mmCIF file of C-alpha atoms in Angstrom:
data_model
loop_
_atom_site.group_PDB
_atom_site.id
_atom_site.type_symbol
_atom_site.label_atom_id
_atom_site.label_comp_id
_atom_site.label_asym_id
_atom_site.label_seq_id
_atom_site.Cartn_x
_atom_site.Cartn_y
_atom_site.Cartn_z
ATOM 1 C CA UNK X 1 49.218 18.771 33.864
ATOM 2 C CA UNK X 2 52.235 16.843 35.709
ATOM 3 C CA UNK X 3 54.683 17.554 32.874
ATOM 4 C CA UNK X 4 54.259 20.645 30.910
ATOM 5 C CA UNK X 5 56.607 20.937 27.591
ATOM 6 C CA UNK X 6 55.947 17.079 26.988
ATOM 7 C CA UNK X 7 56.664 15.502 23.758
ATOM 8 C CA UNK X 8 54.529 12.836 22.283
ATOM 9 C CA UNK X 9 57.120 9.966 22.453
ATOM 10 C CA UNK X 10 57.045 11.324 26.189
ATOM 11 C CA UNK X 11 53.669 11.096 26.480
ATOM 12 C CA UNK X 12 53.709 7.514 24.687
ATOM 13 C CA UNK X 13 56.076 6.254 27.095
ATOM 14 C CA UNK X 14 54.117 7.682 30.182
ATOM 15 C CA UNK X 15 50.899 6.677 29.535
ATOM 16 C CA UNK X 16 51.466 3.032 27.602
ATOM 17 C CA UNK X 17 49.919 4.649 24.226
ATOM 18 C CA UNK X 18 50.514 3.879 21.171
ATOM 19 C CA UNK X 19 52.164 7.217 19.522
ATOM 20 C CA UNK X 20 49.521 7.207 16.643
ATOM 21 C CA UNK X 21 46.807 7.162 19.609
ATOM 22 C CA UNK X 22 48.514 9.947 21.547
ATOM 23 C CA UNK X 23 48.777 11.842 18.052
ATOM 24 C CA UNK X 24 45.552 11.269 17.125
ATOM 25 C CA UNK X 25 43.942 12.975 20.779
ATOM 26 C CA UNK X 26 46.831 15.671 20.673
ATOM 27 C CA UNK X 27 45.093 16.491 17.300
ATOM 28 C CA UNK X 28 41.091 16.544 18.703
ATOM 29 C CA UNK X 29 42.660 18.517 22.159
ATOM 30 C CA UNK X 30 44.619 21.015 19.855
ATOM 31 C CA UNK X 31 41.178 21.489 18.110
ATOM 32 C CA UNK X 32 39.750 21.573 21.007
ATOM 33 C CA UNK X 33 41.712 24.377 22.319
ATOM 34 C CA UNK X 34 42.847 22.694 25.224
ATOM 35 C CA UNK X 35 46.243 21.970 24.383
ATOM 36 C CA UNK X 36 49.047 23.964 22.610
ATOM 37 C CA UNK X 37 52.168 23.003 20.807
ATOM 38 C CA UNK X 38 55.594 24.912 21.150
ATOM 39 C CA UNK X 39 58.845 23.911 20.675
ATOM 40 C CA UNK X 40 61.354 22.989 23.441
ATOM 41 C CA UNK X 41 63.444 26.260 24.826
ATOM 42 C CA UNK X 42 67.423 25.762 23.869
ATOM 43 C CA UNK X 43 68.573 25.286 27.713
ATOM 44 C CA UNK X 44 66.265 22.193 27.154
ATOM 45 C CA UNK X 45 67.247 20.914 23.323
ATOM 46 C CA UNK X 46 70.693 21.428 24.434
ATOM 47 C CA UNK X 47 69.759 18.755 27.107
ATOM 48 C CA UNK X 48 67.922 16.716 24.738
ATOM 49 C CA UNK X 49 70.684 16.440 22.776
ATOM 50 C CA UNK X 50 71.554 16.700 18.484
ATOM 51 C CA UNK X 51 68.973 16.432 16.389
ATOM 52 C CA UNK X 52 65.340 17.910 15.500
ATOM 53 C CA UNK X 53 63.921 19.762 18.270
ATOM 54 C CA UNK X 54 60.805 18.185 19.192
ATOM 55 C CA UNK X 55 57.019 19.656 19.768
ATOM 56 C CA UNK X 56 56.146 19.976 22.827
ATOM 57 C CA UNK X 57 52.795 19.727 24.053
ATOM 58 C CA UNK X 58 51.337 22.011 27.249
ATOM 59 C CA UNK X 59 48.173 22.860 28.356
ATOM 60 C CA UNK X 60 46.515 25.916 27.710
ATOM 61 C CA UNK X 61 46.301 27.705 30.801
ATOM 62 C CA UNK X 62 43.267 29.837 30.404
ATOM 63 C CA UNK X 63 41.053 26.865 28.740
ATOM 64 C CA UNK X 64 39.676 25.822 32.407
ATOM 65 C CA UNK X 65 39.510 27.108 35.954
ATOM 66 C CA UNK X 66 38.810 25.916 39.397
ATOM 67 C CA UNK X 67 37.681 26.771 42.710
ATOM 68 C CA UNK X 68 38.898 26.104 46.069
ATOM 69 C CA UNK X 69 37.460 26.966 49.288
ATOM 70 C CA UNK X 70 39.022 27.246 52.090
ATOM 71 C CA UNK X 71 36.621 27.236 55.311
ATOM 72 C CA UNK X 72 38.272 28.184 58.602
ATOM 73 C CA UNK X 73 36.627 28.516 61.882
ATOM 74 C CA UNK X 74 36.449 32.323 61.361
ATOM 75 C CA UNK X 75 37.161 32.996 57.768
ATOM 76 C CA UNK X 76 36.106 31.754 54.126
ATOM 77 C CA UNK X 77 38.805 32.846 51.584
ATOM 78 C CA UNK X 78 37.431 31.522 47.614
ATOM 79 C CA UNK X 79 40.447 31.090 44.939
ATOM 80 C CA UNK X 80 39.884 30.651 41.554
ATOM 81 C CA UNK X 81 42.976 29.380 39.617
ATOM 82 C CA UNK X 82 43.591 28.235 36.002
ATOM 83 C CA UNK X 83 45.170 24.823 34.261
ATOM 84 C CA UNK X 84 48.525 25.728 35.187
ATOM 85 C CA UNK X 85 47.450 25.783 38.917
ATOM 86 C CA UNK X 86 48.176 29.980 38.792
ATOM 87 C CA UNK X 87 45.735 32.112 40.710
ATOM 88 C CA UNK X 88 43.829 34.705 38.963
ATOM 89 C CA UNK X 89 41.222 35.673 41.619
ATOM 90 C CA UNK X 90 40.890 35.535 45.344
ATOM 91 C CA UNK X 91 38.006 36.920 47.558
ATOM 92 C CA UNK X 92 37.995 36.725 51.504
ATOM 93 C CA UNK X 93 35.468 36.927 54.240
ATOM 94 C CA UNK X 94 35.452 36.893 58.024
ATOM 95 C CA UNK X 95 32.853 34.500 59.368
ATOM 96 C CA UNK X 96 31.046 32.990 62.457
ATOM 97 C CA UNK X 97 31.615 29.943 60.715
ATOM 98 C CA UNK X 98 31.145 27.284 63.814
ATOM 99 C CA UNK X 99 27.480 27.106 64.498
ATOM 100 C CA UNK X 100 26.190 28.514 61.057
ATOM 101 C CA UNK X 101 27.129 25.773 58.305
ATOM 102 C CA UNK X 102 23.827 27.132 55.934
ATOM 103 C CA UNK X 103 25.315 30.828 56.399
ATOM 104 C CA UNK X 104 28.659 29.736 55.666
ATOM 105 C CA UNK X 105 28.004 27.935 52.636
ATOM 106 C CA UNK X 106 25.947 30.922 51.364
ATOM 107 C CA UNK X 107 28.678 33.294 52.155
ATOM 108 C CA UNK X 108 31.079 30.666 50.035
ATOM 109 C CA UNK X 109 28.579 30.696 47.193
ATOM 110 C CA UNK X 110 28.464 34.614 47.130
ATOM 111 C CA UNK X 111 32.229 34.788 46.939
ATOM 112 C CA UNK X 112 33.000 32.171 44.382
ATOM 113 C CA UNK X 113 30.838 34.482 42.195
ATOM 114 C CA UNK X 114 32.682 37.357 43.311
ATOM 115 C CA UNK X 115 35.712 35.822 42.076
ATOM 116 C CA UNK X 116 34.458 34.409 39.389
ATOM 117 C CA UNK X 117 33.186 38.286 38.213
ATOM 118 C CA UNK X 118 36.395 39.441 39.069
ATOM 119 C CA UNK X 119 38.443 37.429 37.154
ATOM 120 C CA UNK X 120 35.972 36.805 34.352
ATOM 121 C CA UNK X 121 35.357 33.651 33.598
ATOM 122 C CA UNK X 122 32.217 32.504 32.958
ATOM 123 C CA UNK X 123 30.946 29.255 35.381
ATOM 124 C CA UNK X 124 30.719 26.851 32.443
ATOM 125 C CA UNK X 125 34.237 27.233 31.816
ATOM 126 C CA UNK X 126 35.055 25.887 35.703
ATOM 127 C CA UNK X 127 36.274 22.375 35.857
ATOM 128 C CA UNK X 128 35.038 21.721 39.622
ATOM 129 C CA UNK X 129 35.213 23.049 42.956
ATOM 130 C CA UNK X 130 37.565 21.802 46.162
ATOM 131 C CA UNK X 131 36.518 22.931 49.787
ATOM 132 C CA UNK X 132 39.116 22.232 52.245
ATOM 133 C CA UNK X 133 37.596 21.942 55.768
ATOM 134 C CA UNK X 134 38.677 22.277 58.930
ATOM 135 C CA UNK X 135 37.000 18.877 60.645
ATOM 136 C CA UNK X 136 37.149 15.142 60.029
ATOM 137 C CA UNK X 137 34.342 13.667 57.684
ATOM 138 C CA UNK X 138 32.798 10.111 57.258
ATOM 139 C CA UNK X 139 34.713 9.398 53.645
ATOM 140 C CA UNK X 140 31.780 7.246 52.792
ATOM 141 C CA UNK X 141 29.163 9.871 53.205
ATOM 142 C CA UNK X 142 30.508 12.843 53.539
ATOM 143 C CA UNK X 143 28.997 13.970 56.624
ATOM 144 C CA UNK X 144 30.630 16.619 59.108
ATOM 145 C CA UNK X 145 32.190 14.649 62.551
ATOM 146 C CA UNK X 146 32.796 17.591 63.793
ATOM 147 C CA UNK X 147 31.706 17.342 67.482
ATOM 148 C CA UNK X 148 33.555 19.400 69.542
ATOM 149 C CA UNK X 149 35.389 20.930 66.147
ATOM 150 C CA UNK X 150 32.666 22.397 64.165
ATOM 151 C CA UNK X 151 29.140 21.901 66.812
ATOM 152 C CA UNK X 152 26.920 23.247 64.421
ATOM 153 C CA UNK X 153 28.204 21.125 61.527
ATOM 154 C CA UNK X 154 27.638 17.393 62.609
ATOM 155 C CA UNK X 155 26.135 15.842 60.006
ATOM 156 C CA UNK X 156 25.978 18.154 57.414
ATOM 157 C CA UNK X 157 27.357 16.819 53.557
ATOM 158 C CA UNK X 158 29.169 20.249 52.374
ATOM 159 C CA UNK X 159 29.953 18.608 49.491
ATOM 160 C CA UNK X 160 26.475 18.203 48.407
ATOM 161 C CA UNK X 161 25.506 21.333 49.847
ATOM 162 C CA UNK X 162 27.904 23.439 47.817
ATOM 163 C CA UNK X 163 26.983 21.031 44.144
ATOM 164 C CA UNK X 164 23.419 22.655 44.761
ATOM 165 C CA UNK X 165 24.699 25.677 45.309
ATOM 166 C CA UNK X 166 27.128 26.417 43.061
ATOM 167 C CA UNK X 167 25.991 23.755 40.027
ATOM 168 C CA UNK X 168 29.321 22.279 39.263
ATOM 169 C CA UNK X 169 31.379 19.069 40.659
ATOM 170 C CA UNK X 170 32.674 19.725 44.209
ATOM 171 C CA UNK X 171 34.799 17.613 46.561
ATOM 172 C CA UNK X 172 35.430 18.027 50.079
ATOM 173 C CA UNK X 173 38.874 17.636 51.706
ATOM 174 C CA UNK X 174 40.220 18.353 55.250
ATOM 175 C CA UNK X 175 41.837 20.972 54.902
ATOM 176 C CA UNK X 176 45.439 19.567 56.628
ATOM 177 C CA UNK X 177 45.278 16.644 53.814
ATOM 178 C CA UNK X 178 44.352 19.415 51.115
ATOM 179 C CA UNK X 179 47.274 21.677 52.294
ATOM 180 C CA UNK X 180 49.841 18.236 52.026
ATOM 181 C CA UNK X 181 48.776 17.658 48.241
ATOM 182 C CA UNK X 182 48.961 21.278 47.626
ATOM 183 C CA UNK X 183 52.633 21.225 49.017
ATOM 184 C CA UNK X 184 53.449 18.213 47.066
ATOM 185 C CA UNK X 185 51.924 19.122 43.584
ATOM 186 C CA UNK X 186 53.328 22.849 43.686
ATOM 187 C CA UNK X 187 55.065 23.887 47.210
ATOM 188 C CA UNK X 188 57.729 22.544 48.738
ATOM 189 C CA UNK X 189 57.106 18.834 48.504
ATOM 190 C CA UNK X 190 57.667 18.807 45.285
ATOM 191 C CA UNK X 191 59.057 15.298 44.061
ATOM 192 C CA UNK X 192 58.972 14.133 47.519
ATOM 193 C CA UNK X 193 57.190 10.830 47.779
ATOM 194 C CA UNK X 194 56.983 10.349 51.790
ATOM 195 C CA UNK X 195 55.844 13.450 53.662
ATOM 196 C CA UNK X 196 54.361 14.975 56.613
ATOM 197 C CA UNK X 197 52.390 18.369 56.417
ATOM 198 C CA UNK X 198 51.516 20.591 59.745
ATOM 199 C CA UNK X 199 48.763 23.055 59.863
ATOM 200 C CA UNK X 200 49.002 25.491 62.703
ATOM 201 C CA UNK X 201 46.118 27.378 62.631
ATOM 202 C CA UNK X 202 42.929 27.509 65.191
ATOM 203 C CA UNK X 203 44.137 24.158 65.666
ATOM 204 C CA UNK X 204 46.779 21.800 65.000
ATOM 205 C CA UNK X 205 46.142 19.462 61.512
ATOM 206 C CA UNK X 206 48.324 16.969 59.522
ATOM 207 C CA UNK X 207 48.779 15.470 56.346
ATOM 208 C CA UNK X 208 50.556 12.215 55.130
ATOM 209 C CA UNK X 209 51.388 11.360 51.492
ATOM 210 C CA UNK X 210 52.787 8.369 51.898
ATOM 211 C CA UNK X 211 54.498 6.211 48.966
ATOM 212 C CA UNK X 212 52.689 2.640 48.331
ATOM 213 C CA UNK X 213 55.244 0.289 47.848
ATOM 214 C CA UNK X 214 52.789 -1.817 45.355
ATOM 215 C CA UNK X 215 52.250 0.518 42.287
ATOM 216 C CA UNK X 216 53.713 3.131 43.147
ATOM 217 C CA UNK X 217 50.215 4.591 44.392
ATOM 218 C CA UNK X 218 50.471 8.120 46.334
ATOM 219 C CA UNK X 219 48.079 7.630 49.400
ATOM 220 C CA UNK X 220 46.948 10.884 51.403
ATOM 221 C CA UNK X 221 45.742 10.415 54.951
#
């Protein structure tokens, strides 16, 4: 997903497989449907250097989808986006969303359907579901700490909420530490590996990735 257009001695050499293993899954995958093979462009092989110009291995945008929601204090927007992280449906709502958590969710339900419809893809072919929230949560539980933030909320697990709702994997994020991974996988911090994201919106949010000096680990905060 990282690196698109990899070869399998890349691969190999990222992952600390042997080449016959990463062969061997790039086989079941391409089977599978989930992968494709294609060779690498000329600007690239010209990079690469003399001699045969590798295969390449991407994935294959359109063989999963997911969902994010994005829950604002007076708005629910639903995106549905494929493999390659490209967006191929989007549906939008205003919403009392403050003191009405149950309505809210329901409305977010309704419109990940909508998008879903609109963009055709059937549910079973959807990977999982992100909600980005504006409010703190206990990490351990997932419960709403939202006193003050989101009244009506305290205590409610959205994340459980919207798995009975929707019947797929779901994972709750604030939404300032969603927005900083979004920025860092595809936006502007891309290949950045210390950063600080702002979200002005009904309130003022931020987001650390932060670069762990032991193993390399990206930490989000």
């Amino acid at each position: 997903h990282l690196h698109p257009g990899s070869s399998r001695t890349d691969i190999a050499r990222r992952t600390g497989l042997s080449r016959g293993t990463v062969s061997s899954v790039a086989e079941e995958l391409d089977q599978a449907e989930l992968i494709r093979e294609h060779e690498a462009p000329d600007e690239e092989q010209r990079h690469r250097g003399t001699g045969r110009r590798p295969t390449l291995l991407s994935l294959v945008p359109g063989a999963g989808f997911a969902v994010g929601i994005d829950i604002g204090h007076q708005h629910v927007r639903v995106i549905v986006c494929d493999l390659a992280g490209e967006p191929v449906a989007e549906q939008w709502s205003r919403a009392q969303v403050d003191e009405a958590p149950s309505a809210t969710l329901d409305l977010a339900h309704d419109l990940v359907l909508r998008a879903l419809r609109e963009a055709a893809v059937a549910p079973q072919r959807v990977i999982g579901a992100g909600i980005g929230l504006a409010a703190p949560f206990d990490p351990a539980t997932g419960e709403i700490r939202a006193d003050g933030i989101l009244p009506g909320w305290q205590g409610v697990v959205p994340e459980t909420e919207m798995r009975r709702r929707l019947g797929m994997p779901v994972q709750l994020a604030n939404d300032a530490d969603a927005g900083a991974l979004g920025e860092n996988v595809f936006g502007a911090g891309q290949g950045v590996s210390d950063m600080t994201y702002i979200r002005l919106s009904a309130g003022v949010g931020a987001g650390l990735i932060l670069w762990h000096p032991r193993g390399g680990v990206i930490r989000r905060e």
